Amino acid sequence: MPMKAIELLRMKRQAESPVPSEVKKRILLVVPTTFAWAQRIVQGFIAYAHEYRPDWELLFAPGHDPLRVTWFGRADAVVYHGSETQVEIARRQTAGPVVLVEQPSFDGLASIRSDDERIARCAFDHLVSQDFANFAFWGPDSDEFSRRRGRAFEAFAKEAKLRWLGVPPVPHWRADKPWDASELVAWFREQPQPLALFTASDSTAARVIHACVDAGIRVPADVAVLGVDNDILLCESLVPALSSIDHNCTAVGATAAAAIDNAMRTGEPPQSRRIAPVGVVARQSTARVVTADPQVQRALDLIRRRAARGWSAIDIINRVGSTRRRFELLFRRETGTTLQDALREARFQTAMRMLGDSQQSLIRVAMDSGFSSAAYFTRAFRARTGMTPSEYRQRERASREKSESSPTD
């Protein structure tokens, strides 16, 4: 997992080293790990504990069932995601700190959650960069995180004086009835196209893509869809594959661990924090390059999946089964760019994500993003961005550290 969040927390710690203890501290984690974002919270928490608190005993009770909190008896601290009623049960299990994750704070409890406004900013910047001019948001109004993301996304679109189409009808979410997307599909057909739809989560985005496919609405040619969570299994299972925002839940988990650590050492109550997202993981569902040619589409899929593995233009051409001259002309005609430039751009996107969210060496970033050497990577990166990879990493680190150190309600 990326260790950048752990490294930042190392610098912020108020003590030089953990306080040794003969008795292990019992830390209870109750989060719904059926969701990919919750799994990452647990991963971040575990990484912090292994790095700094080997004297912690982690008690893991997945799910929303409040009775699961009682399985382990008393705990020294609790990390929780759930309803107020459930959290009250959790609070009775400990005399120590309770930290909420990925939900609003209440009753004086600290909440470590994603920065929904910055998530919306990532979404808007990505979709604008793809030259979309018509914008909409879709997500359940019952969830506060969905409302925050929708309001911020709308504000960004209107501030830029782009066409805001509003919020499509949201079908019922009852589990006991079939999901009826007819109103949603009708709304899409009435709107100017192509339109860019930012959704509250990957699960809502998946519903949209399934509805569009069933109705013959092309994604992304007619409706581009962007989700949040970067649930890789879900995103890669969809056709087209779903672009999504990685909202940095490993850092949410690590920050929650640091808050509990500090509270138990100092007696000071944990503070709420908002965590900046990593950024957009671009896939096919927001790609403006849409082609009916099966060979070019196959090449675009291979570029997305294989560019970071060092595949060359010849590798791509051999896989799609064509002659070099013919395919290079076809690719440029269909996409407006060369095959080499498309490969290079895919590598840059991978490298920038790695620089923004890891402590890996520049040599490792260069190799893992498909560049032949660190020296060539540095020259190419400077030519494209106007800064060295190290300068880019420092800028991203400073921006994220500023966001993560800002208290929130």
Short mmCIF file of C-alpha atoms in Angstrom, two decimals:
data_model
loop_
_atom_site.label_atom_id
_atom_site.label_comp_id
_atom_site.label_asym_id
_atom_site.label_seq_id
_atom_site.Cartn_x
_atom_site.Cartn_y
_atom_site.Cartn_z
CA MET A 1 0.00 0.00 0.00
CA PRO A 2 1.19 3.61 -0.45
CA MET A 3 3.16 4.74 2.60
CA LYS A 4 2.99 8.49 2.06
CA ALA A 5 0.28 9.01 4.68
CA ILE A 6 2.27 7.00 7.22
CA GLU A 7 5.40 9.06 6.50
CA LEU A 8 3.51 12.32 7.01
CA LEU A 9 2.16 11.09 10.30
CA ARG A 10 5.69 10.11 11.37
CA MET A 11 6.74 13.76 11.10
CA LYS A 12 3.67 14.98 12.96
CA ARG A 13 3.99 12.70 15.98
CA GLN A 14 4.55 14.52 19.25
CA ALA A 15 6.65 11.72 20.73
CA GLU A 16 9.88 10.34 19.32
CA SER A 17 8.95 6.70 19.89
CA PRO A 18 6.09 4.61 21.23
CA VAL A 19 5.79 4.23 24.98
CA PRO A 20 6.58 0.63 25.90
CA SER A 21 3.82 -1.23 27.66
CA GLU A 22 3.66 -4.63 29.26
CA VAL A 23 -0.09 -4.78 28.67
CA LYS A 24 -1.33 -4.50 25.12
CA LYS A 25 -3.88 -1.78 24.38
CA ARG A 26 -7.07 -3.23 22.92
CA ILE A 27 -8.22 -1.20 19.90
CA LEU A 28 -11.57 -2.14 18.39
CA LEU A 29 -12.26 -1.45 14.70
CA VAL A 30 -15.85 -1.66 13.52
CA VAL A 31 -16.24 -0.72 9.85
CA PRO A 32 -18.32 -2.22 6.99
CA THR A 33 -15.57 -3.98 5.06
CA THR A 34 -17.91 -5.18 2.34
CA PHE A 35 -16.92 -1.83 0.80
CA ALA A 36 -13.51 -1.27 -0.81
CA TRP A 37 -13.09 2.14 0.85
CA ALA A 38 -13.61 0.59 4.29
CA GLN A 39 -11.04 -2.11 3.57
CA ARG A 40 -8.52 0.62 2.82
CA ILE A 41 -9.32 2.34 6.13
CA VAL A 42 -8.46 -0.88 7.93
CA GLN A 43 -5.28 -1.27 5.86
CA GLY A 44 -4.15 2.26 6.76
CA PHE A 45 -4.92 1.71 10.44
CA ILE A 46 -3.03 -1.59 10.52
CA ALA A 47 -0.02 -0.06 8.73
CA TYR A 48 0.23 2.70 11.35
CA ALA A 49 -0.15 0.25 14.22
CA HIS A 50 2.52 -2.09 12.88
CA GLU A 51 4.88 0.83 12.30
CA TYR A 52 4.42 2.70 15.58
CA ARG A 53 2.33 0.68 18.05
CA PRO A 54 3.33 -2.97 18.27
CA ASP A 55 1.85 -2.85 21.81
CA TRP A 56 -1.66 -2.52 20.33
CA GLU A 57 -3.97 -5.51 20.02
CA LEU A 58 -6.32 -4.89 17.10
CA LEU A 59 -9.82 -6.33 17.50
CA PHE A 60 -11.61 -6.44 14.18
CA ALA A 61 -15.43 -6.55 14.09
CA PRO A 62 -16.59 -5.90 10.52
CA GLY A 63 -20.08 -4.79 9.59
CA HIS A 64 -22.85 -2.48 10.76
CA ASP A 65 -24.27 -4.82 13.42
CA PRO A 66 -23.89 -2.90 16.70
CA LEU A 67 -23.92 -6.11 18.73
CA ARG A 68 -20.60 -7.09 17.18
CA VAL A 69 -19.01 -4.35 19.26
CA THR A 70 -19.70 -6.40 22.37
CA TRP A 71 -17.93 -9.55 21.13
CA PHE A 72 -14.55 -8.56 22.56
CA GLY A 73 -15.61 -6.96 25.83
CA ARG A 74 -13.96 -3.77 26.99
CA ALA A 75 -11.58 -1.93 24.66
CA ASP A 76 -9.13 0.92 25.22
CA ALA A 77 -10.30 2.77 22.08
CA VAL A 78 -12.78 2.32 19.24
CA VAL A 79 -12.77 3.25 15.57
CA TYR A 80 -16.30 3.25 14.21
CA HIS A 81 -18.49 3.84 11.19
CA GLY A 82 -22.20 3.58 11.84
CA SER A 83 -25.40 5.22 13.05
CA GLU A 84 -25.62 7.33 16.20
CA THR A 85 -27.44 4.49 17.96
CA GLN A 86 -24.72 2.03 17.02
CA VAL A 87 -21.97 4.41 18.06
CA GLU A 88 -23.58 4.82 21.48
CA ILE A 89 -23.26 1.06 21.96
CA ALA A 90 -19.62 1.31 20.92
CA ARG A 91 -18.96 4.12 23.41
CA ARG A 92 -20.19 1.95 26.25
CA GLN A 93 -17.43 -0.54 25.40
CA THR A 94 -14.60 1.84 26.21
CA ALA A 95 -13.57 4.58 28.60
CA GLY A 96 -11.01 5.69 26.01
CA PRO A 97 -11.26 7.66 22.77
CA VAL A 98 -13.79 6.91 20.03
CA VAL A 99 -13.00 8.12 16.52
CA LEU A 100 -15.51 8.08 13.68
CA VAL A 101 -14.36 7.43 10.13
CA GLU A 102 -15.95 8.49 6.84
CA GLN A 103 -18.99 10.09 8.42
CA PRO A 104 -19.93 13.44 9.99
CA SER A 105 -18.97 14.10 13.58
CA PHE A 106 -21.63 14.31 16.28
CA ASP A 107 -21.92 14.61 20.04
CA GLY A 108 -18.36 15.88 20.33
CA LEU A 109 -16.75 12.86 18.67
CA ALA A 110 -13.88 13.42 16.24
CA SER A 111 -14.43 12.37 12.64
CA ILE A 112 -11.69 11.54 10.16
CA ARG A 113 -13.23 11.70 6.70
CA SER A 114 -12.51 12.40 3.07
CA ASP A 115 -12.58 16.01 1.90
CA ASP A 116 -15.72 15.93 -0.24
CA GLU A 117 -15.17 19.41 -1.63
CA ARG A 118 -11.72 18.47 -2.91
CA ILE A 119 -13.13 15.23 -4.31
CA ALA A 120 -15.62 17.32 -6.29
CA ARG A 121 -12.78 19.58 -7.43
CA CYS A 122 -10.86 16.55 -8.74
CA ALA A 123 -13.97 15.41 -10.58
CA PHE A 124 -14.57 18.81 -12.15
CA ASP A 125 -10.95 19.34 -13.19
CA HIS A 126 -10.78 15.90 -14.79
CA LEU A 127 -14.01 16.29 -16.75
CA VAL A 128 -13.12 19.80 -17.89
CA SER A 129 -9.75 18.51 -19.09
CA GLN A 130 -11.65 16.04 -21.27
CA ASP A 131 -13.44 19.02 -22.91
CA PHE A 132 -16.92 18.31 -21.57
CA ALA A 133 -19.20 21.34 -21.40
CA ASN A 134 -22.44 19.85 -19.97
CA PHE A 135 -22.35 18.76 -16.33
CA ALA A 136 -24.62 16.93 -13.91
CA PHE A 137 -24.40 15.09 -10.60
CA TRP A 138 -26.17 11.96 -9.46
CA GLY A 139 -26.37 10.38 -6.02
CA PRO A 140 -28.75 9.62 -3.16
CA ASP A 141 -29.92 12.74 -1.35
CA SER A 142 -30.21 10.75 1.87
CA ASP A 143 -26.42 10.62 2.33
CA GLU A 144 -24.59 13.69 3.61
CA PHE A 145 -21.37 12.88 1.71
CA SER A 146 -23.40 12.69 -1.51
CA ARG A 147 -25.02 16.06 -0.87
CA ARG A 148 -21.65 17.68 -0.12
CA ARG A 149 -20.07 16.32 -3.29
CA GLY A 150 -23.05 17.35 -5.40
CA ARG A 151 -23.21 20.90 -4.03
CA ALA A 152 -19.50 21.48 -4.53
CA PHE A 153 -19.51 20.04 -8.05
CA GLU A 154 -22.43 22.27 -9.01
CA ALA A 155 -20.65 25.32 -7.60
CA PHE A 156 -17.51 24.60 -9.62
CA ALA A 157 -19.49 24.18 -12.85
CA LYS A 158 -21.46 27.39 -12.35
CA GLU A 159 -18.37 29.35 -11.32
CA ALA A 160 -16.76 28.33 -14.61
CA LYS A 161 -19.96 29.40 -16.43
CA LEU A 162 -20.45 25.93 -17.91
CA ARG A 163 -23.84 24.40 -18.52
CA TRP A 164 -25.28 22.87 -15.35
CA LEU A 165 -27.94 20.28 -16.10
CA GLY A 166 -28.87 19.57 -12.51
CA VAL A 167 -29.55 16.24 -10.83
CA PRO A 168 -31.34 13.45 -12.71
CA PRO A 169 -34.26 11.62 -11.06
CA VAL A 170 -33.01 9.16 -8.46
CA PRO A 171 -34.88 5.83 -8.61
CA HIS A 172 -35.94 4.12 -5.40
CA TRP A 173 -33.24 2.33 -3.45
CA ARG A 174 -35.45 -0.33 -1.85
CA ALA A 175 -33.93 -3.79 -1.87
CA ASP A 176 -37.29 -5.55 -2.13
CA LYS A 177 -38.22 -4.17 -5.57
CA PRO A 178 -36.51 -4.15 -8.97
CA TRP A 179 -34.50 -1.03 -9.67
CA ASP A 180 -36.44 1.10 -12.17
CA ALA A 181 -34.13 3.34 -14.24
CA SER A 182 -36.75 4.48 -16.78
CA GLU A 183 -36.93 8.07 -15.48
CA LEU A 184 -33.16 8.32 -15.36
CA VAL A 185 -32.84 7.07 -18.95
CA ALA A 186 -35.58 9.46 -20.12
CA TRP A 187 -33.76 12.34 -18.47
CA PHE A 188 -30.50 11.47 -20.23
CA ARG A 189 -32.23 11.45 -23.60
CA GLU A 190 -33.65 14.93 -23.04
CA GLN A 191 -30.27 16.52 -22.26
CA PRO A 192 -27.65 18.05 -24.56
CA GLN A 193 -24.91 15.54 -25.29
CA PRO A 194 -22.24 14.61 -24.63
CA LEU A 195 -22.74 15.25 -20.92
CA ALA A 196 -20.43 14.51 -18.00
CA LEU A 197 -22.01 12.90 -14.97
CA PHE A 198 -20.19 12.89 -11.64
CA THR A 199 -21.68 10.31 -9.26
CA ALA A 200 -21.48 10.03 -5.50
CA SER A 201 -19.74 6.65 -5.49
CA ASP A 202 -18.68 3.73 -7.67
CA SER A 203 -21.83 1.81 -6.77
CA THR A 204 -24.06 4.63 -8.01
CA ALA A 205 -21.88 4.99 -11.11
CA ALA A 206 -22.28 1.27 -11.82
CA ARG A 207 -26.06 1.65 -11.72
CA VAL A 208 -25.85 4.46 -14.26
CA ILE A 209 -23.62 2.50 -16.62
CA HIS A 210 -25.88 -0.56 -16.48
CA ALA A 211 -28.92 1.63 -17.16
CA CYS A 212 -27.22 3.32 -20.12
CA VAL A 213 -26.06 0.03 -21.63
CA ASP A 214 -29.55 -1.47 -21.33
CA ALA A 215 -31.07 1.63 -22.99
CA GLY A 216 -28.52 1.88 -25.81
CA ILE A 217 -27.02 5.14 -24.48
CA ARG A 218 -23.31 5.18 -25.26
CA VAL A 219 -20.77 5.63 -22.47
CA PRO A 220 -18.77 7.86 -22.77
CA ALA A 221 -19.83 9.11 -26.23
CA ASP A 222 -23.25 10.28 -24.98
CA VAL A 223 -22.84 10.18 -21.19
CA ALA A 224 -19.44 10.13 -19.48
CA VAL A 225 -19.54 8.66 -15.97
CA LEU A 226 -17.12 9.29 -13.10
CA GLY A 227 -17.35 7.55 -9.71
CA VAL A 228 -15.67 7.77 -6.32
CA ASP A 229 -13.91 5.01 -4.31
CA ASN A 230 -11.71 3.41 -6.99
CA ASP A 231 -13.13 0.00 -6.15
CA ILE A 232 -10.85 -1.78 -8.61
CA LEU A 233 -12.89 -4.97 -8.89
CA LEU A 234 -16.08 -3.04 -9.59
CA CYS A 235 -14.45 -0.44 -11.87
CA GLU A 236 -12.68 -3.04 -14.01
CA SER A 237 -15.71 -5.33 -14.21
CA LEU A 238 -17.84 -2.68 -15.95
CA VAL A 239 -17.91 -2.17 -19.71
CA PRO A 240 -16.68 0.44 -20.28
CA ALA A 241 -14.32 0.39 -17.31
CA LEU A 242 -15.22 3.07 -14.77
CA SER A 243 -13.06 6.13 -14.12
CA SER A 244 -13.02 6.82 -10.40
CA ILE A 245 -11.51 9.05 -7.72
CA ASP A 246 -9.22 7.44 -5.17
CA HIS A 247 -10.20 9.36 -2.06
CA ASN A 248 -7.24 8.17 0.00
CA CYS A 249 -8.93 6.03 2.63
CA THR A 250 -5.63 4.44 3.63
CA ALA A 251 -4.73 7.92 4.93
CA VAL A 252 -8.12 8.11 6.70
CA GLY A 253 -7.27 4.90 8.57
CA ALA A 254 -3.70 5.97 9.37
CA THR A 255 -4.88 9.39 10.58
CA ALA A 256 -7.52 7.76 12.79
CA ALA A 257 -4.80 5.57 14.31
CA ALA A 258 -2.58 8.60 14.94
CA ALA A 259 -5.49 10.46 16.57
CA ILE A 260 -6.14 7.56 18.95
CA ASP A 261 -2.43 7.18 19.66
CA ASN A 262 -2.09 10.85 20.57
CA ALA A 263 -5.25 10.83 22.69
CA MET A 264 -4.12 7.84 24.76
CA ARG A 265 -0.64 9.30 25.26
CA THR A 266 -1.63 12.88 26.11
CA GLY A 267 -5.21 12.67 27.34
CA GLU A 268 -6.24 15.30 24.79
CA PRO A 269 -9.41 14.51 22.81
CA PRO A 270 -8.95 13.55 19.14
CA GLN A 271 -9.51 16.28 16.55
CA SER A 272 -11.57 15.97 13.38
CA ARG A 273 -9.68 16.00 10.09
CA ARG A 274 -10.44 16.03 6.38
CA ILE A 275 -8.22 13.99 4.09
CA ALA A 276 -7.34 15.12 0.56
CA PRO A 277 -7.99 12.65 -2.29
CA VAL A 278 -5.21 11.03 -4.31
CA GLY A 279 -6.91 11.96 -7.59
CA VAL A 280 -8.70 10.49 -10.59
CA VAL A 281 -7.84 7.04 -11.88
CA ALA A 282 -8.88 7.49 -15.51
CA ARG A 283 -10.44 4.62 -17.40
CA GLN A 284 -12.72 4.33 -20.41
CA SER A 285 -15.94 5.77 -18.96
CA THR A 286 -14.67 9.37 -19.22
CA ALA A 287 -12.39 9.02 -22.25
CA ARG A 288 -13.31 11.58 -24.91
CA VAL A 289 -11.58 9.52 -27.56
CA VAL A 290 -14.34 7.27 -28.83
CA THR A 291 -13.88 5.19 -31.92
CA ALA A 292 -15.94 2.65 -33.80
CA ASP A 293 -12.83 0.99 -35.16
CA PRO A 294 -12.29 -2.24 -33.16
CA GLN A 295 -8.52 -2.24 -33.67
CA VAL A 296 -8.11 1.31 -32.38
CA GLN A 297 -10.40 0.60 -29.43
CA ARG A 298 -8.35 -2.50 -28.65
CA ALA A 299 -5.18 -0.40 -28.79
CA LEU A 300 -6.66 2.17 -26.39
CA ASP A 301 -7.53 -0.60 -23.94
CA LEU A 302 -4.00 -2.03 -24.19
CA ILE A 303 -2.44 1.39 -23.65
CA ARG A 304 -4.47 1.89 -20.49
CA ARG A 305 -3.52 -1.53 -19.13
CA ARG A 306 0.01 -2.03 -20.45
CA ALA A 307 1.73 1.36 -20.93
CA ALA A 308 3.12 1.30 -17.39
CA ARG A 309 4.59 -2.14 -18.06
CA GLY A 310 6.86 -0.72 -20.71
CA TRP A 311 4.92 -1.82 -23.77
CA SER A 312 6.03 -0.05 -26.95
CA ALA A 313 4.08 1.02 -30.01
CA ILE A 314 5.31 -2.11 -31.80
CA ASP A 315 4.00 -4.28 -28.94
CA ILE A 316 0.58 -2.67 -29.28
CA ILE A 317 0.53 -2.98 -33.07
CA ASN A 318 1.56 -6.63 -32.93
CA ARG A 319 -1.20 -7.39 -30.44
CA VAL A 320 -3.97 -5.74 -32.48
CA GLY A 321 -2.72 -7.45 -35.65
CA SER A 322 -1.84 -4.79 -38.23
CA THR A 323 1.06 -3.36 -40.17
CA ARG A 324 2.87 -0.47 -38.51
CA ARG A 325 2.36 2.22 -41.16
CA ARG A 326 -1.30 1.41 -41.70
CA PHE A 327 -2.16 1.29 -38.01
CA GLU A 328 -0.28 4.47 -37.08
CA LEU A 329 -2.23 6.39 -39.73
CA LEU A 330 -5.50 4.81 -38.60
CA PHE A 331 -4.81 5.54 -34.92
CA ARG A 332 -3.99 9.19 -35.60
CA ARG A 333 -7.06 9.65 -37.77
CA GLU A 334 -9.36 8.14 -35.13
CA THR A 335 -7.84 9.71 -31.99
CA GLY A 336 -6.16 12.91 -33.11
CA THR A 337 -2.86 11.85 -31.54
CA THR A 338 -0.04 9.44 -32.27
CA LEU A 339 0.32 6.03 -30.74
CA GLN A 340 3.62 7.07 -29.14
CA ASP A 341 2.06 10.18 -27.59
CA ALA A 342 -0.85 8.14 -26.21
CA LEU A 343 1.57 5.70 -24.59
CA ARG A 344 3.66 8.54 -23.18
CA GLU A 345 0.61 10.30 -21.71
CA ALA A 346 -0.55 7.08 -20.03
CA ARG A 347 2.88 6.71 -18.44
CA PHE A 348 2.85 10.31 -17.23
CA GLN A 349 -0.54 9.83 -15.58
CA THR A 350 0.72 6.74 -13.76
CA ALA A 351 3.91 8.53 -12.67
CA MET A 352 2.04 11.56 -11.35
CA ARG A 353 -0.25 9.36 -9.26
CA MET A 354 2.77 7.55 -7.81
CA LEU A 355 4.63 10.77 -7.06
CA GLY A 356 1.60 12.19 -5.29
CA ASP A 357 0.94 9.19 -3.07
CA SER A 358 4.12 7.24 -2.35
CA GLN A 359 7.61 7.52 -0.94
CA GLN A 360 9.12 5.34 -3.64
CA SER A 361 12.39 6.45 -5.21
CA LEU A 362 12.36 8.25 -8.54
CA ILE A 363 14.03 5.21 -10.10
CA ARG A 364 11.17 3.00 -8.88
CA VAL A 365 8.54 5.51 -10.06
CA ALA A 366 10.19 5.66 -13.49
CA MET A 367 10.38 1.87 -13.82
CA ASP A 368 6.85 1.23 -12.48
CA SER A 369 5.32 3.81 -14.81
CA GLY A 370 6.98 2.41 -17.92
CA PHE A 371 9.92 4.77 -18.53
CA SER A 372 13.24 3.27 -19.61
CA SER A 373 15.40 5.15 -17.08
CA ALA A 374 15.18 7.69 -14.26
CA ALA A 375 17.23 10.21 -16.26
CA TYR A 376 14.92 10.03 -19.26
CA PHE A 377 11.89 10.19 -16.96
CA THR A 378 13.18 13.35 -15.29
CA ARG A 379 13.89 15.08 -18.62
CA ALA A 380 10.52 14.12 -20.09
CA PHE A 381 8.67 15.09 -16.91
CA ARG A 382 10.28 18.53 -16.82
CA ALA A 383 9.50 19.09 -20.50
CA ARG A 384 5.84 18.23 -19.93
CA THR A 385 5.15 19.92 -16.56
CA GLY A 386 7.85 22.57 -16.20
CA MET A 387 9.13 21.00 -12.97
CA THR A 388 11.20 18.01 -11.94
CA PRO A 389 9.52 14.93 -10.45
CA SER A 390 10.94 15.88 -7.04
CA GLU A 391 9.48 19.40 -7.27
CA TYR A 392 6.12 17.97 -8.31
CA ARG A 393 6.16 15.55 -5.36
CA GLN A 394 7.03 18.35 -2.92
CA ARG A 395 4.16 20.48 -4.25
CA GLU A 396 1.66 17.64 -3.93
CA ARG A 397 2.95 16.74 -0.46
CA ALA A 398 2.63 20.33 0.76
CA SER A 399 -0.88 20.63 -0.64
CA ARG A 400 -2.05 17.39 0.96
CA GLU A 401 -0.36 18.09 4.28
CA LYS A 402 -2.10 21.46 4.45
CA SER A 403 -5.46 19.82 3.81
CA GLU A 404 -4.89 16.98 6.26
CA SER A 405 -3.85 19.36 9.04
CA SER A 406 -6.97 21.51 8.71
CA PRO A 407 -9.55 20.74 11.42
CA THR A 408 -13.16 20.30 10.36
CA ASP A 409 -16.51 19.98 12.06
#
